[in-house]
PDB file of C-alpha atoms in Angstrom:
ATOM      1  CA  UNK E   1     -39.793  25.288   3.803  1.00 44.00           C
ATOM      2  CA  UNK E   2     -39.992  26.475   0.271  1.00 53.00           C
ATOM      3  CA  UNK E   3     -39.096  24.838  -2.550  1.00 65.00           C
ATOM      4  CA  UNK E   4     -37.109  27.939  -3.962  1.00 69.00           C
ATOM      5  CA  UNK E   5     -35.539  30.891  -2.294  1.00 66.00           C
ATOM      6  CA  UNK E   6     -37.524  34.394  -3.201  1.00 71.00           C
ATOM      7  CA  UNK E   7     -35.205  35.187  -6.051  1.00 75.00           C
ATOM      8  CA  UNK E   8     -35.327  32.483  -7.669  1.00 76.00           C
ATOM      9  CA  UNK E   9     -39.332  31.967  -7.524  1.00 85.00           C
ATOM     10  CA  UNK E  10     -40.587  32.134 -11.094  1.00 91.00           C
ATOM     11  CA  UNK E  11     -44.071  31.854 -13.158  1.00 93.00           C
ATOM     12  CA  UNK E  12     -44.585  27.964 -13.198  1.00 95.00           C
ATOM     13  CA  UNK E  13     -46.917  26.934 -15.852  1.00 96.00           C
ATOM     14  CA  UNK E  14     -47.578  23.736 -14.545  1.00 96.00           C
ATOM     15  CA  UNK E  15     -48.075  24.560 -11.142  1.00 94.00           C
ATOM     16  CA  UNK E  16     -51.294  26.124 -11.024  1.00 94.00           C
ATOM     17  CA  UNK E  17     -52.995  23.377  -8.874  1.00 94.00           C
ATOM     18  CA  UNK E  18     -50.626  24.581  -5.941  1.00 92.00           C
ATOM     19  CA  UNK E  19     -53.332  26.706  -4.580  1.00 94.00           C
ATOM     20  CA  UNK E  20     -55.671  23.862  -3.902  1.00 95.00           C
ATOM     21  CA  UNK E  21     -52.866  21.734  -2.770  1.00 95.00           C
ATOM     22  CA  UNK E  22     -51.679  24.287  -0.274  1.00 94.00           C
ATOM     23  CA  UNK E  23     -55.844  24.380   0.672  1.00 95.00           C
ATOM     24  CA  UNK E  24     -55.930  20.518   1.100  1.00 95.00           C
ATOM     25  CA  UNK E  25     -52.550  20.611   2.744  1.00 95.00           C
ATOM     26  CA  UNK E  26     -54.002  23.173   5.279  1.00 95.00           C
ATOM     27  CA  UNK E  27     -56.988  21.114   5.757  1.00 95.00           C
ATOM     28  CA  UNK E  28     -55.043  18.142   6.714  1.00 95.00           C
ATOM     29  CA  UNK E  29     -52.550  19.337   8.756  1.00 92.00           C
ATOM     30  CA  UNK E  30     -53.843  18.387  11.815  1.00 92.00           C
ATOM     31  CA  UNK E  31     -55.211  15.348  10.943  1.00 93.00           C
ATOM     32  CA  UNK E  32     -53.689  11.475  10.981  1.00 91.00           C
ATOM     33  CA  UNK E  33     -53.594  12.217   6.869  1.00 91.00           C
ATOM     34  CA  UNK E  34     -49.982  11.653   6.286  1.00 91.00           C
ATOM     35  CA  UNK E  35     -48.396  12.652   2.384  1.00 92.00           C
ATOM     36  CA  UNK E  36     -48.330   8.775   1.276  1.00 92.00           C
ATOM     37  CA  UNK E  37     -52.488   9.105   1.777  1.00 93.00           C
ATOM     38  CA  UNK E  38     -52.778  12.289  -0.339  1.00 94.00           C
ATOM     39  CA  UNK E  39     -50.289  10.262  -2.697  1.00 94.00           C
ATOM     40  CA  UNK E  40     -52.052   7.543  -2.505  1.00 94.00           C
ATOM     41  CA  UNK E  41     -55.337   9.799  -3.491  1.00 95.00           C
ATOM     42  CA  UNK E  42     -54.021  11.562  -6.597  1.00 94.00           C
ATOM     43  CA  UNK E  43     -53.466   8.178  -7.869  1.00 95.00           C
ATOM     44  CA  UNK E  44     -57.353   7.566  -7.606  1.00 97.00           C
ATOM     45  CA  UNK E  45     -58.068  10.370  -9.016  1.00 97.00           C
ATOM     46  CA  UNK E  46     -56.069   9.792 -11.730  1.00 97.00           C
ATOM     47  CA  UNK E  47     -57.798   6.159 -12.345  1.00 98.00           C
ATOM     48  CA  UNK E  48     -61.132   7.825 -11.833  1.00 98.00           C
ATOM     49  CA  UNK E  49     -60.246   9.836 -15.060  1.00 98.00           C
ATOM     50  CA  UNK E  50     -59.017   6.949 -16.750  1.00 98.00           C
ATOM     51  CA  UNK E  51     -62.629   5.499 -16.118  1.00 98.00           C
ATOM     52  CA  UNK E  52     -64.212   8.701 -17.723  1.00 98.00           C
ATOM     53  CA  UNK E  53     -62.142   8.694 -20.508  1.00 98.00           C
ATOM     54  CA  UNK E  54     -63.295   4.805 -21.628  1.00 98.00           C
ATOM     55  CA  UNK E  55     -66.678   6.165 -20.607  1.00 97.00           C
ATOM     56  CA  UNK E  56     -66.343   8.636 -23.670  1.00 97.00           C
ATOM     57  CA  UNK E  57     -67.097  11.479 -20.881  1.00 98.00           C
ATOM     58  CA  UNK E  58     -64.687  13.540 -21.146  1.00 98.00           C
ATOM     59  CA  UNK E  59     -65.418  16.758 -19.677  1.00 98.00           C
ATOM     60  CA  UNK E  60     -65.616  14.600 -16.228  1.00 98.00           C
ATOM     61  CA  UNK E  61     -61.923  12.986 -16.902  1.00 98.00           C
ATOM     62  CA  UNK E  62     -60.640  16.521 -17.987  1.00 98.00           C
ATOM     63  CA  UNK E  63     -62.076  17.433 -14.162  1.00 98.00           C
ATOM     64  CA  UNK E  64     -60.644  14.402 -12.326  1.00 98.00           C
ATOM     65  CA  UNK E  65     -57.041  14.818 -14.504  1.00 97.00           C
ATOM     66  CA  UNK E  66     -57.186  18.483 -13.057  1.00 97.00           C
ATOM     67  CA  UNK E  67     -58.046  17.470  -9.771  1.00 97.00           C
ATOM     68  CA  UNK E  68     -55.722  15.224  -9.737  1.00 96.00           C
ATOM     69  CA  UNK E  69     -52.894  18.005 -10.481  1.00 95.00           C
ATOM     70  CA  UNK E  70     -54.450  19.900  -7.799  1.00 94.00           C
ATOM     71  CA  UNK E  71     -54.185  17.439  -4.950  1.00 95.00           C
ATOM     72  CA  UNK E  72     -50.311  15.927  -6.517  1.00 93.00           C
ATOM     73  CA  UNK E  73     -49.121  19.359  -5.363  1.00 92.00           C
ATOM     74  CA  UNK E  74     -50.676  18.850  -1.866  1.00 94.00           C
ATOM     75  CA  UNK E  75     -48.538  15.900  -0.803  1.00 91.00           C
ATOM     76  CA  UNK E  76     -46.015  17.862  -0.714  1.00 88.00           C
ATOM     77  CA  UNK E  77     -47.401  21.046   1.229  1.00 91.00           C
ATOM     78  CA  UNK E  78     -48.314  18.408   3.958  1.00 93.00           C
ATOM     79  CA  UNK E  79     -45.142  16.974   4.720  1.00 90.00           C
ATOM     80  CA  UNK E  80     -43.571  20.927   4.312  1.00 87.00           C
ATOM     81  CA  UNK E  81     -46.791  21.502   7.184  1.00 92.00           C
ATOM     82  CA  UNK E  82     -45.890  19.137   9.661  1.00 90.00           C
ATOM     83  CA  UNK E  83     -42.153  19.033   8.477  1.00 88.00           C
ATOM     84  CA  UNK E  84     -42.310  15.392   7.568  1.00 86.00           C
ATOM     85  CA  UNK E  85     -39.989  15.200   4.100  1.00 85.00           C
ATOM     86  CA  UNK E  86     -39.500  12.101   3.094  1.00 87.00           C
ATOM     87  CA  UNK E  87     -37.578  10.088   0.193  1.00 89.00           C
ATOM     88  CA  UNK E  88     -40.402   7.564   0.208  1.00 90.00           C
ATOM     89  CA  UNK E  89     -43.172  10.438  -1.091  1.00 89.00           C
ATOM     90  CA  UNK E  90     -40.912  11.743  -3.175  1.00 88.00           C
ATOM     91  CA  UNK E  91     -40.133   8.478  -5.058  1.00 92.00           C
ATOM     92  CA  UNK E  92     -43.455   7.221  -4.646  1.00 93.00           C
ATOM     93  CA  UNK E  93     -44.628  10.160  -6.025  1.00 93.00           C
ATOM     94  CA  UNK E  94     -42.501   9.877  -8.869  1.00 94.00           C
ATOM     95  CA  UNK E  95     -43.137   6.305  -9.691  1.00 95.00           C
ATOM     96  CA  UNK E  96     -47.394   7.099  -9.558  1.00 95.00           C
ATOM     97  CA  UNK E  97     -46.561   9.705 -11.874  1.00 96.00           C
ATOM     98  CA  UNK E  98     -45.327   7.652 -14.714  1.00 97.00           C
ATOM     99  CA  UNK E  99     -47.759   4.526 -14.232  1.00 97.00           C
ATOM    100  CA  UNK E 100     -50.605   7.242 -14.573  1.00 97.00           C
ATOM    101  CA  UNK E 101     -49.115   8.624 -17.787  1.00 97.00           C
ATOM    102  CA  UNK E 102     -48.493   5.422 -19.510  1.00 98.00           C
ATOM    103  CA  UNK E 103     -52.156   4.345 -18.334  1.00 98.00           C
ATOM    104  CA  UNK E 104     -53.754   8.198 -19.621  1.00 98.00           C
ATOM    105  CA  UNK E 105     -51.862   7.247 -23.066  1.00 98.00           C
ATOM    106  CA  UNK E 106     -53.045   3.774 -23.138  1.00 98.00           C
ATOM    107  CA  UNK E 107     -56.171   4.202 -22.451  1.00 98.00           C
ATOM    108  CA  UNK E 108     -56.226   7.613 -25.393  1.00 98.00           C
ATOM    109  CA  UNK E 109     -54.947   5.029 -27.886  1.00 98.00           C
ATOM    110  CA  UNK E 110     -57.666   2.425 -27.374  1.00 97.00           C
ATOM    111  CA  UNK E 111     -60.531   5.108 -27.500  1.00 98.00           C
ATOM    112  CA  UNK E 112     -58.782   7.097 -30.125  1.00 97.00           C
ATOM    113  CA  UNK E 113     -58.023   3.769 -31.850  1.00 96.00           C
ATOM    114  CA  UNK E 114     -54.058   5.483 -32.717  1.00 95.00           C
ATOM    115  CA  UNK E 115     -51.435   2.811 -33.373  1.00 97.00           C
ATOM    116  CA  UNK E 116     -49.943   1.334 -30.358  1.00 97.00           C
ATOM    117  CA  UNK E 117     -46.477   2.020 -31.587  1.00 98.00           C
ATOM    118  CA  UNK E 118     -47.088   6.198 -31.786  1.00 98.00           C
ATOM    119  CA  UNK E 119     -48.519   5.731 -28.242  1.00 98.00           C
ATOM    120  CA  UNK E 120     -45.336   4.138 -27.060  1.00 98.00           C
ATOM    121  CA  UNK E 121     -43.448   7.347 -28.789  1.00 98.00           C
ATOM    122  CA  UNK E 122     -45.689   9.381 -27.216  1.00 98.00           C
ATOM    123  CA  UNK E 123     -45.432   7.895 -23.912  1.00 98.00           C
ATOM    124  CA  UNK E 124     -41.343   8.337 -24.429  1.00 98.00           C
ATOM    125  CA  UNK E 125     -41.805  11.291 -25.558  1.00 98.00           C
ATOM    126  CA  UNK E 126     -43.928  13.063 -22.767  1.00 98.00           C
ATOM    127  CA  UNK E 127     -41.464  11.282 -20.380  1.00 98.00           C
ATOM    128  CA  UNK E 128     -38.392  12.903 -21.497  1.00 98.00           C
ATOM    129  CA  UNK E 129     -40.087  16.024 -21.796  1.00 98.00           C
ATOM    130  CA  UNK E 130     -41.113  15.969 -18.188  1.00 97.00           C
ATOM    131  CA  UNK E 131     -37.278  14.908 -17.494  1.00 96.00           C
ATOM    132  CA  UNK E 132     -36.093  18.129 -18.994  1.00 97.00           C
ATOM    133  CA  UNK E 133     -38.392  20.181 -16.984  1.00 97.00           C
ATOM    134  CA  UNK E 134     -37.310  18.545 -13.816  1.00 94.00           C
ATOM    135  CA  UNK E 135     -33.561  18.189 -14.433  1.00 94.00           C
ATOM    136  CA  UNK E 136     -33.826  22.182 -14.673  1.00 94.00           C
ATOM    137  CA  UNK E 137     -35.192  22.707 -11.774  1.00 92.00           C
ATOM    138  CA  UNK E 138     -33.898  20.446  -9.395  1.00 90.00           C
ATOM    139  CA  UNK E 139     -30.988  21.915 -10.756  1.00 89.00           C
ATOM    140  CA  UNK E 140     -32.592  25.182  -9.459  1.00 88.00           C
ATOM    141  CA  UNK E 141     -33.783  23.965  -6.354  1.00 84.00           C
ATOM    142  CA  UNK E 142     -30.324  22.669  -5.361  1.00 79.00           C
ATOM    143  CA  UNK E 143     -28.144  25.731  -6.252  1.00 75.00           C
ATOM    144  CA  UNK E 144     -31.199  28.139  -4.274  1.00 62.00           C
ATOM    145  CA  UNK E 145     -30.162  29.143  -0.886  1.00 51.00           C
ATOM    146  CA  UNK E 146     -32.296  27.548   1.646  1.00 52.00           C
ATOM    147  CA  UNK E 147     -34.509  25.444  -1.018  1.00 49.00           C
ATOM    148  CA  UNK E 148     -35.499  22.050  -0.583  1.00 53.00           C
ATOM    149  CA  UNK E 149     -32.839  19.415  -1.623  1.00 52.00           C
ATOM    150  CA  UNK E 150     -34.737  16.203  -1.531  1.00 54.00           C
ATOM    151  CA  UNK E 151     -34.345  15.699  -5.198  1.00 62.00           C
ATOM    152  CA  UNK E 152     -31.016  14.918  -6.446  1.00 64.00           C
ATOM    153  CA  UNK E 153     -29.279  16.375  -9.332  1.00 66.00           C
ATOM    154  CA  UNK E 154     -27.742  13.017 -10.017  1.00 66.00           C
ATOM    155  CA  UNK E 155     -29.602   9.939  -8.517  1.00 73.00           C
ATOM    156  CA  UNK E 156     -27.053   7.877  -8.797  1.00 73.00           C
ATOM    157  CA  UNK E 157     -27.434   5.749  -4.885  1.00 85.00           C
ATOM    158  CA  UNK E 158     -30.212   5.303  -2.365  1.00 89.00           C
ATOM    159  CA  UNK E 159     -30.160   8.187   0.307  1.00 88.00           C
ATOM    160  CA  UNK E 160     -30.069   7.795   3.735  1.00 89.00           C
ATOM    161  CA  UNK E 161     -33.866   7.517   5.051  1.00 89.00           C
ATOM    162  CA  UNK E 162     -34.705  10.626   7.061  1.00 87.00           C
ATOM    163  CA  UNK E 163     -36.575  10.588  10.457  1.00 86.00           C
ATOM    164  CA  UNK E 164     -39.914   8.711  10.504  1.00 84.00           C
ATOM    165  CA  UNK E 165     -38.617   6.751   7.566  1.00 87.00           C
ATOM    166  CA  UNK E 166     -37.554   3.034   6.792  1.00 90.00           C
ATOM    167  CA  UNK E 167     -34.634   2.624   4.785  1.00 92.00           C
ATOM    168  CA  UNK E 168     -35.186  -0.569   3.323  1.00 93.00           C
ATOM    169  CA  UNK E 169     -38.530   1.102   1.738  1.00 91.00           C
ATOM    170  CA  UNK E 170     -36.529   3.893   0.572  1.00 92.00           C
ATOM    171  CA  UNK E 171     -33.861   1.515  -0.822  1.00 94.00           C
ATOM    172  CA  UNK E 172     -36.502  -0.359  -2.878  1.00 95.00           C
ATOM    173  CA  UNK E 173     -38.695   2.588  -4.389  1.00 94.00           C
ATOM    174  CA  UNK E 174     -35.198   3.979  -5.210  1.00 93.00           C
ATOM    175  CA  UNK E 175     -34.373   1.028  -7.601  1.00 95.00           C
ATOM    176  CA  UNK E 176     -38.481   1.439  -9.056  1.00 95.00           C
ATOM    177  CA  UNK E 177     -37.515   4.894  -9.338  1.00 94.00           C
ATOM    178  CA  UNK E 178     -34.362   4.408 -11.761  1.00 93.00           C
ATOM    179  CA  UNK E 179     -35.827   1.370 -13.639  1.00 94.00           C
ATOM    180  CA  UNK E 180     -38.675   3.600 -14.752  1.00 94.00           C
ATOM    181  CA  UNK E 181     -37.179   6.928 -15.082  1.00 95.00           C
ATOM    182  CA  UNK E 182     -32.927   6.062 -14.784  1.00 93.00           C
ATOM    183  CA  UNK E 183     -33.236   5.951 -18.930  1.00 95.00           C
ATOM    184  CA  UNK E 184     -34.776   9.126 -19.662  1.00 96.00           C
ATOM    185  CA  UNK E 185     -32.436  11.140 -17.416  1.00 94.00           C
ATOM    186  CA  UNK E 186     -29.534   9.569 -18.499  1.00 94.00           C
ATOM    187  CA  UNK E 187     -30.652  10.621 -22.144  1.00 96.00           C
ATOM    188  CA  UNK E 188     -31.643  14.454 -21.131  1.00 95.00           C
ATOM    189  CA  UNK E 189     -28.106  14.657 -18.885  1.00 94.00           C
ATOM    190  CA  UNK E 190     -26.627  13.409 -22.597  1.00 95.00           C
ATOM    191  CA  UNK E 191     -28.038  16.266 -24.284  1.00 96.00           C
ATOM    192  CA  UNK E 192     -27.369  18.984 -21.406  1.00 95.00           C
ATOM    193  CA  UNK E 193     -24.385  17.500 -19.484  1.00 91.00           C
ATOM    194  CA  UNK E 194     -23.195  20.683 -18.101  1.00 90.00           C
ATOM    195  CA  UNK E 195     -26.159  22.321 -17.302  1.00 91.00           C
ATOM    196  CA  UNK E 196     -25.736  21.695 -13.598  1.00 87.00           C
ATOM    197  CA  UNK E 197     -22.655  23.840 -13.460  1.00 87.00           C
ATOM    198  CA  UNK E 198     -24.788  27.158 -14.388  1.00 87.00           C
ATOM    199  CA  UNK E 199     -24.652  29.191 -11.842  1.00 82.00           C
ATOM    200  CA  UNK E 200     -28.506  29.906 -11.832  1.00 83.00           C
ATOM    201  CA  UNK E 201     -31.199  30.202 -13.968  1.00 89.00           C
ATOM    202  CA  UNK E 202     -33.431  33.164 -15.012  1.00 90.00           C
ATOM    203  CA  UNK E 203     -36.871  33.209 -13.763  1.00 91.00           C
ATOM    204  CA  UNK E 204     -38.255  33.931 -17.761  1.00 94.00           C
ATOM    205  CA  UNK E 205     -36.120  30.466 -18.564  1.00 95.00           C
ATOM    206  CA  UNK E 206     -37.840  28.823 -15.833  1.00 95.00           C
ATOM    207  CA  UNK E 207     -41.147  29.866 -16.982  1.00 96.00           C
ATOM    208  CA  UNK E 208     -40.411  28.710 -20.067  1.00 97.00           C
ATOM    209  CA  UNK E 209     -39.143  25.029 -19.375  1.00 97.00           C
ATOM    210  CA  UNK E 210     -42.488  24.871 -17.280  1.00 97.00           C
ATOM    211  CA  UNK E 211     -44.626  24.238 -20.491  1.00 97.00           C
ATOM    212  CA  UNK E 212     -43.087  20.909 -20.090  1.00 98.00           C
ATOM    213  CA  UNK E 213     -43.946  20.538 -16.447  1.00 97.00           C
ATOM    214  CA  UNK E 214     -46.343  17.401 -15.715  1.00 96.00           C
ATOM    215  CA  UNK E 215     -49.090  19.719 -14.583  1.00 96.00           C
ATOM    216  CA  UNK E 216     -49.036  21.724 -17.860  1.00 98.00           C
ATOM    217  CA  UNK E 217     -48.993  18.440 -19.703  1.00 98.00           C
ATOM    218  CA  UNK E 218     -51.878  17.240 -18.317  1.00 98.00           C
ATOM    219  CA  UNK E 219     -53.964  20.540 -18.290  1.00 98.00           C
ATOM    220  CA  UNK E 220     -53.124  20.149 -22.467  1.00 98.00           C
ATOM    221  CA  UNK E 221     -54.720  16.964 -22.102  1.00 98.00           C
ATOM    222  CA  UNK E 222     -57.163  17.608 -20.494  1.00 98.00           C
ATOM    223  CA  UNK E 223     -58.098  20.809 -23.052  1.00 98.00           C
ATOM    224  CA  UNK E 224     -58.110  18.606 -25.907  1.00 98.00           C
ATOM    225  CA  UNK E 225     -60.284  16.033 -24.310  1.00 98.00           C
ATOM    226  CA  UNK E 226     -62.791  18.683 -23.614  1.00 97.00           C
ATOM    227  CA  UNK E 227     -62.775  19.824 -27.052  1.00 98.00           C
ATOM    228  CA  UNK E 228     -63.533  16.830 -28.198  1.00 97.00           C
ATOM    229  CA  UNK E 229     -59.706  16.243 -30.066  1.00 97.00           C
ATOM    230  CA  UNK E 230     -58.345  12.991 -28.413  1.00 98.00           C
ATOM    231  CA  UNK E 231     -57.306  11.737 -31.440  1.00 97.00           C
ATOM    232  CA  UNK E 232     -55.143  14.475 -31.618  1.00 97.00           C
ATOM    233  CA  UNK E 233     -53.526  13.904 -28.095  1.00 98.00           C
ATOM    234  CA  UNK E 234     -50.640  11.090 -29.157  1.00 98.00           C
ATOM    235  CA  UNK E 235     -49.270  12.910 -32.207  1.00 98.00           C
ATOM    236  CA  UNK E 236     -49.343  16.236 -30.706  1.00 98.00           C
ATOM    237  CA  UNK E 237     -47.089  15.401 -27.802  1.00 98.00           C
ATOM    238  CA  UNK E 238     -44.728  13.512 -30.749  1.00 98.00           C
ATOM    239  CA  UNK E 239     -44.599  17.092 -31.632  1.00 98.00           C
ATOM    240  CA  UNK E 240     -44.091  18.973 -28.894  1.00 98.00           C
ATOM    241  CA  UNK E 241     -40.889  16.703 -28.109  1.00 98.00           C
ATOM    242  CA  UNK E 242     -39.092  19.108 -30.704  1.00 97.00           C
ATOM    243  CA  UNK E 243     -39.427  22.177 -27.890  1.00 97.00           C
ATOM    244  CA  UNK E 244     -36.627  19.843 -25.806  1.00 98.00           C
ATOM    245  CA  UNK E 245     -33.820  20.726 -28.469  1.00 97.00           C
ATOM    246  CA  UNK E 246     -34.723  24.387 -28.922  1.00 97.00           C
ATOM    247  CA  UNK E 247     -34.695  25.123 -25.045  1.00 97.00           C
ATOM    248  CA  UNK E 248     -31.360  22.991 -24.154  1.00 96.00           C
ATOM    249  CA  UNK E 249     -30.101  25.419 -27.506  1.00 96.00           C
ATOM    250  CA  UNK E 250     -31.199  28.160 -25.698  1.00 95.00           C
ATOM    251  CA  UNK E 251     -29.424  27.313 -22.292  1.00 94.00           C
ATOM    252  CA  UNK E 252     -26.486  26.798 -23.758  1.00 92.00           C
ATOM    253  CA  UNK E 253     -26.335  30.235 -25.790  1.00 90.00           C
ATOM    254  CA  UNK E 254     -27.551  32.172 -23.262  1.00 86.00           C
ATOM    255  CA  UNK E 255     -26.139  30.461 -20.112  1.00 83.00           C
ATOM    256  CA  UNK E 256     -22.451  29.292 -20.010  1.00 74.00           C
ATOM    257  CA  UNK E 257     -21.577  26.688 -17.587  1.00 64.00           C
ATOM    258  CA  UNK E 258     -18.767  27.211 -15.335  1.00 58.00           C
ATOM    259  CA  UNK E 259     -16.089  24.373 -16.322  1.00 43.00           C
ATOM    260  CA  UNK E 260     -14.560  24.516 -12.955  1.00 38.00           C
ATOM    261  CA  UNK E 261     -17.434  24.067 -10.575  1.00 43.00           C
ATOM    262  CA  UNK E 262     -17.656  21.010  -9.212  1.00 41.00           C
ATOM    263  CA  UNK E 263     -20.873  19.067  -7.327  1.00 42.00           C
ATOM    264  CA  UNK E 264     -21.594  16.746  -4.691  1.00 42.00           C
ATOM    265  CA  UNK E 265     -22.932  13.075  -6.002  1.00 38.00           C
ATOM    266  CA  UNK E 266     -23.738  12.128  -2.196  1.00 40.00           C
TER     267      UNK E 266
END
């Protein structure tokens, strides 16, 4: 199952390691590789970079950050292969996501020697970024016909488990999940509250909020690490926060919500 219906498949920025992931995904299919493993592996890639980066070697953690996109989008080709969804990958997923990025900017500040308090603005700041990017598109995903509708809108209780699943482990990496992240999308549904009742979004706008997509974050990282600018990592993505306001502008000039739509919270 895709992600999207065919209409509303756009140009995603930050989704460019999806052809290796579908390649891994294919490789594994028939294996006893499950999702949580490939999970479980982007995470070591991830650290592997994080090694490379202390190690002043940057070209190497530029490679392992990128490969580490790459095999992130193959978790969840798998479980689409041997139709295996799951809440625990997805939240999982989620919650290695944000440990990585607040290790990647950790670790930039003590090589780059920036001040840990622009680091922790940084860190915010990438995070609601990334929010934006996916409040849009599970938006998206929700509203396309026949798209996949694991991801809430509004994640505001534990789902059911699904088949093969233990609810008690979806229960608690559904509390991890809004500790770490329950903040920044309260903050971006603040900003955009009635961006949910759009009836759809254009694939150009899509495109667009994709330059905020993890992926694309990290393949900017990983572009200034190879050139040699990690100093310039932390204040850059202070910068780059200011894109948030202009798009969430541009949604609501260009796209109207419909007042009298309503949604389903379950």
């Amino acid at each position: 199952m895709s992600k999207l219906a065919a209409q509303d498949k756009f140009l995603d920025l930050s989704d460019y390691g999806r052809f290796f992931g579908k390649f891994l995904a294919n490789l594994l299919k028939n294996t006893r590789f499950t999702p949580i493993h490939v999970t479980l592996l982007f995470g070591v890639s991830g650290l592997i970079a994080i090694f490379f980066i202390i190690e002043n070697q940057y070209y190497l953690a530029s490679f392992f950050i990128l490969l580490k996109s790459g095999i992130d989008a193959a978790d969840g080709e798998l479980a689409r292969l041997k139709n295996t969804p799951s809440y625990t990958g997805r939240y999982l997923d989620s919650v290695f996501d944000i440990i990585l990025n607040f290790l990647f900017f950790i670790t930039i500040c003590y090589v780059s020697k920036t001040s840990l308090l622009m680091t922790i603005i940084a860190f915010f700041c990438i995070q609601l970024q990334g929010t934006l990017y996916n409040y849009y598109y599970v938006i998206l995903r929700n509203k396309s016909v026949g798209g996949d509708t694991t991801s809430k809108i509004f994640e505001y209780k534990s789902p059911r488990a699904l088949p093969g699943e233990n609810q008690k482990s979806v229960d608690i990496l559904f509390q991890i999940y809004t500790i770490v992240y329950g903040g920044f999308d309260k903050i971006i549904h603040f900003l955009d509250k009635d961006a949910y009742k759009v009836k759809t979004f254009p694939n150009w706008f899509m495109t667009l909020v994709s330059l905020y997509g993890l992926g694309f974050q990290l393949l900017l990282i990983a572009i200034m690490l190879s050139l040699n600018y990690i100093e310039f990592i932390i204040p850059f993505f202070i910068a780059y926060t200011i894109l948030i306001f202009i798009l969430i502008a541009l949604r609501k000039i260009c796209f109207k919500s419909n007042s009298y739509q309503t949604i389903n919270y379950d």
